[in-house]
């Protein structure tokens, strides 16, 4: 290690694979390359055969944290969003995705569950390419993975263990007796769960679901395999329904023990919802005599057996043991479920046999894709004719007729052509029907069926055409998927509500828009109001004086959306009102095209509207929205009379407070306004004094960050008598320069001139947090309205913890629209609620986090990469572990802990500042020093970014496995963690050896010291 | 329009579809939803039938600007990147993608073309899932679209019309006579183009390609359809080759007119490369008698005919006219090309018929996907037996044997089972072979062939096993794709070089690493050196004093990579050297996970290394890298002796200059250093004076932006005698707060304390540009070293135009690695070159831009959206336009304009500042005011972000077509353009009516005024 040169690279071996610039082209014969590349292949197709006994969820259904957030950020949040128009249950998709993009999973869950009580199941099984996602405006590039986001959001929400409650808008205790009407739902599948949930939300107290099995879920539990829909999801959806008092009676089947629709009616059930699905397989006569012993299954004998075992619902049975070539007859989603399950039960080869072409299969795109990925074979254009058995009665092959399309593209069966395919097992999956047992049909009387075998109903109301007290939904009503069943249930619930209320002669709410209350939880009850300078803010979120408050009609629309307050666009006396030039707002487009701009730069001046306009506007707004706070933002040169006139008139017009605008860093200073006054503590103090002396309402002063120490301005404002300050205004900047040298925005067709502008949004968030924190530390009693980069409920809380009592929003609205207030309110409420739940305090905002320093053991195999030749090795080990049983895979379920009363905003203001100290007060104890530890080889992407970033040569990157290893040379700087593309993949742990500064000279001495310390530590 | 309330929404109709927050769940019957969603479907599959006569490039092959940049930014730029290991020609893929992500298409092109002279073709036809992309570490999410990026980069570079030159490292004029050896390549396809290009780059002067056709390209021109590979791409690749003097002799075929390998040898060609491909189709005896008149084609009779017409190579022939059901026999890429082409020639239905299962098709994933998307049908497990004709000799059907796999998964033909498929046309695509004409085989003598029909060669050298003067590459050598042909050509070129030099007894360069010179153009000759304070910088890009200069071995590695200069990590006297706490570097991880961080915040102090270490390091670095500039960054409290000691010792150690570090905004100020001195002009001036009085080398002063006006600090530095200033240091910030209220970074396991840190990188770029610009405007003769957010060649130029003479880089290296210098150098050179080309001056950096205010006419149809029911309507019109002929589709080719001498950096320093003025000097002329115009309905995503962002109610969003319309109410603020997700989709135009401020009161008067003005304008 002793080298003559201090600048020499200590271990050149370490940099053998560090990136280098090519000085010359490479010569590598084609054949050599063909072999080498296989070692690095990341897209090996794993064949279904390799999935033997692996019933864990299909990886492509699951998004990681990073994927979810980044995917949600891609969403354009379109106007009149077409995705929602493709959703059968009408989820406000862009709203829930906006919540995900701001890491507000509670908000997302509320949006989803409000429209769909089985939203978690649907997030796994919805054929979205034919629904929401098919309508996504980004189909021209890559549509948003809406299904994955829905699943991720609800999966995270589920972990919060929050119960459903009834919306307080329902006066539950005082509902009329009609709400005690007995309601029966039959079959505890998605449609009944939906019907019962919505009726319960409306206030119905006496709802019972009758389920033939000893467990809930219907088709979701019994037929959809565990690798597509885990049983836990279904149980959770049922438990949310039960939170509202819905009863479920198990082991009660229609047609058994005298249970019939008529009997239920006699027993006092005023209405009955039938959601029993289609329990019997469609049959073809050639299979009539075939049984399991012949190696013949139908989807109805195959899938439920497997599901019950693999979902740990029932354990008596044994998994079907398949082998050899398995033919699946059918081309729908169920057929594909059978195919994938067949591999997991031992099939060596699986073929889907069907009449039509691959393009006319009933299965949706997503399902077909998983089938092809696992190596399921396709045998199109054939239809079964007969089956051949060997002497022992086992299937040996199947005969088919050949099919084709005629010139009119109609399919026909050509009985002159036959095809025989050898096989060992056959599973038929031709779909389901209601006809199978006469006693069921009898029990359904008086319900009748149409030609297609579906119940005779009115499709607009789901009400039976036979008897008005019967409603039907789901497969029995012609529904084609879980989400349609959920929607049928919802539609039925509404019409059951109308039907029952009509019986009791009640009139349903005259508000035509009002249908069902939204999904509600204790989170919604959290109070996020706050009082600043004696003014009550219903919520602490309002419009900043910015383009979004350009006109009073904008403020009106913002109040309608729910914003708690608004600062007007700054107005001045007409003499000081100047026309704007154009263009005047821009973004760093080149860096981040289009939506989700990090921020904006503007060179806009005060409002172009007259003082008269604004005074009238304030008056109107206060009249129409008395509970909202309107703050008049005023500006004038350093001229007492002007300030007083503006302030007094504002007060008279009804403004709740005045914001003195002396902080604009562009244009106005030339006109004697803006930072010309506001950056000078004395002047700022004087203006504040002038105004304070004359008006009775609170006065806020907006501060510019374009000074050495913003606390000097806060002090001046305080001395001037300010009731609160607003921090921070925009930061003086030049956002871009064009190739021709002109600045941006560029004014004048030929002149192309520019001025420096004010930067806003995410760019200045770190500056705003610092400014707010430093002011709050120094003047803890001076309320702060935080502004500059607030764009989500989570960020709002950060600003509050830094010291803000309310938040002004500008750029985030410019990036989106006024509805973002909903996310912000829900996000803030949820985080306050979480702070009152001891079991959620350890979360990182709405993300569940691992323990502080967990060395997560790789579940399956350690240090085996998941690419190239290593992959099959890994899969083999995994299967072995599954066969031997792995207890680690069983989920530990904790009970929900009781909540304390949610914390109030004012209790949180500035709490971060207790932790902000001077450098010398930071811990310098070596025991507090950390080193980086790469914890998660399973999630590690093998990219080596940690290795490349390390400036201490402390990370070894394995040349073959591409797995990084942090050595004791790590000084814990944290850079590797900052650039790692996987959240939580690199964790910090405490140092095991002491931290000795390597001062670069006398290395031998250092080494010796290290050894001594190390020995000491070992002895302790 | 007159309303009582000024705050009332003027036109509520406008906001009917503006986003609203749902207060209640929706009830919409399933059936209703099923119908509605179809109106909005964005993923309608267009069937191949609808592609009739449409030979334009397949849309999924083309990326938009936005897609390309965003896709490139997703790339992790992995260490030891596995993508390159999957590339047959070994392109440094992460390097070229890094160039694309920084909008440096020249850099990207240089990387690609250096390894692959037919890179543009490969960017369209490479089966990347089986090559580079299959090895991408992001396969776990979504692999990078490497092919698309390669095509986009080269397509853009192509538009620059830059010629290839020989690398100046080749002393062309003085090469030995061996370089004049006559070399022949036969067949002007990818392998010969590659061979000839690489040999020409080495300096060979006498290379001739003999091509049998009258046009170049081989298979790329004749077989690959125009919708996959336009002829223009091939012509461009050939023209680059010809730039180096390679001759192409057309209409010269082997075996014709006495041309044979032996004859060429006799004619003096010392070596011959045979790259003629496999010109004849593989035949099956049953088709022996079938001809086009029977409606039978082979791929070799079908594809070239179509290609020659649709690529406008030859126009004599007529397109084949197909109809009805067309069977394609085969399962390779060529079969799929035939299938897609068949649709375009009139087929109503196209089926691929093949022996194996869909999983064992020879065609690559990408090709199969396009086939399925266009509705090509699959007929697996059949092999042709015989063909049935009608009386007129036309095909009516084809008989096949059925095939299957046995238990060992081997395919066999079951002659007991037959299948007949009706059809009107058959195209066989069973692959190609060399055997077809005896005269060709004779002409190839002495070349022999192996069992597979490929030339007998040594696969490591591509040299014939028969005769050492013959080399072979491409399909004839067993190559399977264009890129393998290109690599064979490269491998052959190197071995031809070795062979020829051996003949002449020359020894090839002893540098084993050196193979071929890189792709070179006049851009590479641009001089980007600069002189500051008398010091020559070979390039103006160096390391900032930052984590990337933590140790001198890092600086050594940076110099090896090519950085022009380095500022050491700041060192102090040992007394003032403090140990760092940990962690101390962090990113706003939550906002942008992992790679490509916008910037970092650090709380790191000075170097932990001793002064002694750094002095020795400087000495070593100057000894080993005499042409690089080493700047010593020193720090001390306000203490004359310390500053002088540090400065003098640095000078003595050989430092080229000294940077006085008084700008660190965290920690150090508590210790009497950093901003404690540097934010106070007097103190800063004094320290500068102390040092200047003692040392002879230039002194630079680094400035903090954490002041009201950084120009005060610049002034103080100038007064102190500073030779240059460095601007800006980091911005004091608090980057994040955790849910528990602790700041980030959080120091101490239990204490979790924090301090404010310094923000760097992209966040502060707008502040840095403003600071540099404002200092340069005031003190134009004070050189500035720009720092803070420089991360690309393009950005470097922006900083230069703002006033910087050199650039320091920190965060960008932390985000990546030292090799980014290559992109920056190439990017800067290219932009300087472009400034000297009058035809490229109008580009926006390396992006071609449309004319200033172009109202791009929608090529096909106007105002018809591309979704739902509108789509078919659109396609129909398009086909009609194609049938009628559309001249707009023909590309206008301009000649390359002569370059002037490239501009020098010093000529550009600060040129932007001519355009920076005061607000009152901006044009206020209404004729200079602009309104937004949405120009590009074809590219508009219909997202309505413009509509939602407009604060002037000036954009109407059509409820049915989702097409926006900007009205005259537009004030040209520019916000809509800032949030539009499509680059250049919204453009500004001059106002047609004057800009009247709507002051919000007396609207009627305004309206009248407007009308008067409008009339005036019309009269003029």
JSON list of N, CA and C in Angstrom, two decimals, chain B residues 231-255:
[
{"chain": "B", "resi": 231, "resn": "UNK", "atom": "N", "xyz": [-34.80, 3.92, -48.14]},
{"chain": "B", "resi": 231, "resn": "UNK", "atom": "CA", "xyz": [-33.62, 3.90, -49.01]},
{"chain": "B", "resi": 231, "resn": "UNK", "atom": "C", "xyz": [-32.66, 5.05, -48.68]},
{"chain": "B", "resi": 232, "resn": "UNK", "atom": "N", "xyz": [-33.22, 6.17, -48.21]},
{"chain": "B", "resi": 232, "resn": "UNK", "atom": "CA", "xyz": [-32.40, 7.34, -47.89]},
{"chain": "B", "resi": 232, "resn": "UNK", "atom": "C", "xyz": [-31.32, 6.99, -46.86]},
{"chain": "B", "resi": 233, "resn": "UNK", "atom": "N", "xyz": [-31.67, 6.12, -45.90]},
{"chain": "B", "resi": 233, "resn": "UNK", "atom": "CA", "xyz": [-30.72, 5.75, -44.86]},
{"chain": "B", "resi": 233, "resn": "UNK", "atom": "C", "xyz": [-29.51, 5.06, -45.49]},
{"chain": "B", "resi": 234, "resn": "UNK", "atom": "N", "xyz": [-29.79, 4.14, -46.41]},
{"chain": "B", "resi": 234, "resn": "UNK", "atom": "CA", "xyz": [-28.71, 3.40, -47.05]},
{"chain": "B", "resi": 234, "resn": "UNK", "atom": "C", "xyz": [-27.83, 4.34, -47.89]},
{"chain": "B", "resi": 235, "resn": "UNK", "atom": "N", "xyz": [-28.49, 5.20, -48.63]},
{"chain": "B", "resi": 235, "resn": "UNK", "atom": "CA", "xyz": [-27.72, 6.12, -49.49]},
{"chain": "B", "resi": 235, "resn": "UNK", "atom": "C", "xyz": [-26.78, 7.00, -48.67]},
{"chain": "B", "resi": 236, "resn": "UNK", "atom": "N", "xyz": [-27.30, 7.40, -47.49]},
{"chain": "B", "resi": 236, "resn": "UNK", "atom": "CA", "xyz": [-26.47, 8.26, -46.63]},
{"chain": "B", "resi": 236, "resn": "UNK", "atom": "C", "xyz": [-25.25, 7.50, -46.11]},
{"chain": "B", "resi": 237, "resn": "UNK", "atom": "N", "xyz": [-25.46, 6.26, -45.70]},
{"chain": "B", "resi": 237, "resn": "UNK", "atom": "CA", "xyz": [-24.34, 5.46, -45.20]},
{"chain": "B", "resi": 237, "resn": "UNK", "atom": "C", "xyz": [-23.27, 5.27, -46.30]},
{"chain": "B", "resi": 238, "resn": "UNK", "atom": "N", "xyz": [-23.75, 5.07, -47.52]},
{"chain": "B", "resi": 238, "resn": "UNK", "atom": "CA", "xyz": [-22.81, 4.91, -48.63]},
{"chain": "B", "resi": 238, "resn": "UNK", "atom": "C", "xyz": [-22.08, 6.21, -48.90]},
{"chain": "B", "resi": 239, "resn": "UNK", "atom": "N", "xyz": [-22.80, 7.32, -48.78]},
{"chain": "B", "resi": 239, "resn": "UNK", "atom": "CA", "xyz": [-22.15, 8.61, -49.07]},
{"chain": "B", "resi": 239, "resn": "UNK", "atom": "C", "xyz": [-21.07, 8.92, -48.02]},
{"chain": "B", "resi": 240, "resn": "UNK", "atom": "N", "xyz": [-21.29, 8.53, -46.76]},
{"chain": "B", "resi": 240, "resn": "UNK", "atom": "CA", "xyz": [-20.25, 8.74, -45.75]},
{"chain": "B", "resi": 240, "resn": "UNK", "atom": "C", "xyz": [-19.00, 7.94, -46.11]},
{"chain": "B", "resi": 241, "resn": "UNK", "atom": "N", "xyz": [-19.23, 6.74, -46.61]},
{"chain": "B", "resi": 241, "resn": "UNK", "atom": "CA", "xyz": [-18.10, 5.89, -47.02]},
{"chain": "B", "resi": 241, "resn": "UNK", "atom": "C", "xyz": [-17.37, 6.54, -48.19]},
{"chain": "B", "resi": 242, "resn": "UNK", "atom": "N", "xyz": [-18.14, 7.06, -49.11]},
{"chain": "B", "resi": 242, "resn": "UNK", "atom": "CA", "xyz": [-17.53, 7.69, -50.28]},
{"chain": "B", "resi": 242, "resn": "UNK", "atom": "C", "xyz": [-16.76, 8.96, -49.93]},
{"chain": "B", "resi": 243, "resn": "UNK", "atom": "N", "xyz": [-17.15, 9.59, -48.81]},
{"chain": "B", "resi": 243, "resn": "UNK", "atom": "CA", "xyz": [-16.40, 10.76, -48.33]},
{"chain": "B", "resi": 243, "resn": "UNK", "atom": "C", "xyz": [-14.92, 10.42, -48.17]},
{"chain": "B", "resi": 244, "resn": "UNK", "atom": "N", "xyz": [-14.63, 9.15, -47.88]},
{"chain": "B", "resi": 244, "resn": "UNK", "atom": "CA", "xyz": [-13.24, 8.74, -47.65]},
{"chain": "B", "resi": 244, "resn": "UNK", "atom": "C", "xyz": [-12.60, 8.18, -48.92]},
{"chain": "B", "resi": 245, "resn": "UNK", "atom": "N", "xyz": [-13.28, 8.34, -50.05]},
{"chain": "B", "resi": 245, "resn": "UNK", "atom": "CA", "xyz": [-12.65, 7.97, -51.33]},
{"chain": "B", "resi": 245, "resn": "UNK", "atom": "C", "xyz": [-12.92, 6.57, -51.82]},
{"chain": "B", "resi": 246, "resn": "UNK", "atom": "N", "xyz": [-13.80, 5.85, -51.15]},
{"chain": "B", "resi": 246, "resn": "UNK", "atom": "CA", "xyz": [-14.12, 4.50, -51.63]},
{"chain": "B", "resi": 246, "resn": "UNK", "atom": "C", "xyz": [-14.92, 4.63, -52.93]},
{"chain": "B", "resi": 247, "resn": "UNK", "atom": "N", "xyz": [-14.56, 3.82, -53.91]},
{"chain": "B", "resi": 247, "resn": "UNK", "atom": "CA", "xyz": [-15.26, 3.86, -55.20]},
{"chain": "B", "resi": 247, "resn": "UNK", "atom": "C", "xyz": [-16.30, 2.73, -55.26]},
{"chain": "B", "resi": 248, "resn": "UNK", "atom": "N", "xyz": [-17.43, 3.04, -55.89]},
{"chain": "B", "resi": 248, "resn": "UNK", "atom": "CA", "xyz": [-18.43, 1.98, -56.09]},
{"chain": "B", "resi": 248, "resn": "UNK", "atom": "C", "xyz": [-18.66, 1.84, -57.59]},
{"chain": "B", "resi": 249, "resn": "UNK", "atom": "N", "xyz": [-18.48, 0.60, -58.07]},
{"chain": "B", "resi": 249, "resn": "UNK", "atom": "CA", "xyz": [-18.72, 0.35, -59.50]},
{"chain": "B", "resi": 249, "resn": "UNK", "atom": "C", "xyz": [-19.99, -0.48, -59.64]},
{"chain": "B", "resi": 250, "resn": "UNK", "atom": "N", "xyz": [-21.01, 0.15, -60.20]},
{"chain": "B", "resi": 250, "resn": "UNK", "atom": "CA", "xyz": [-22.33, -0.51, -60.29]},
{"chain": "B", "resi": 250, "resn": "UNK", "atom": "C", "xyz": [-22.42, -1.41, -61.51]},
{"chain": "B", "resi": 251, "resn": "UNK", "atom": "N", "xyz": [-23.49, -2.16, -61.59]},
{"chain": "B", "resi": 251, "resn": "UNK", "atom": "CA", "xyz": [-23.80, -3.03, -62.74]},
{"chain": "B", "resi": 251, "resn": "UNK", "atom": "C", "xyz": [-22.65, -3.97, -63.06]},
{"chain": "B", "resi": 252, "resn": "UNK", "atom": "N", "xyz": [-22.00, -4.44, -62.03]},
{"chain": "B", "resi": 252, "resn": "UNK", "atom": "CA", "xyz": [-20.86, -5.34, -62.23]},
{"chain": "B", "resi": 252, "resn": "UNK", "atom": "C", "xyz": [-21.07, -6.55, -61.34]},
{"chain": "B", "resi": 253, "resn": "UNK", "atom": "N", "xyz": [-21.52, -7.64, -61.92]},
{"chain": "B", "resi": 253, "resn": "UNK", "atom": "CA", "xyz": [-21.86, -8.82, -61.13]},
{"chain": "B", "resi": 253, "resn": "UNK", "atom": "C", "xyz": [-20.83, -9.91, -61.30]},
{"chain": "B", "resi": 254, "resn": "UNK", "atom": "N", "xyz": [-20.57, -10.60, -60.23]},
{"chain": "B", "resi": 254, "resn": "UNK", "atom": "CA", "xyz": [-19.71, -11.78, -60.28]},
{"chain": "B", "resi": 254, "resn": "UNK", "atom": "C", "xyz": [-20.34, -12.78, -61.25]},
{"chain": "B", "resi": 255, "resn": "UNK", "atom": "N", "xyz": [-19.51, -13.36, -62.09]},
{"chain": "B", "resi": 255, "resn": "UNK", "atom": "CA", "xyz": [-20.02, -14.38, -63.01]},
{"chain": "B", "resi": 255, "resn": "UNK", "atom": "C", "xyz": [-20.56, -13.80, -64.29]}
]
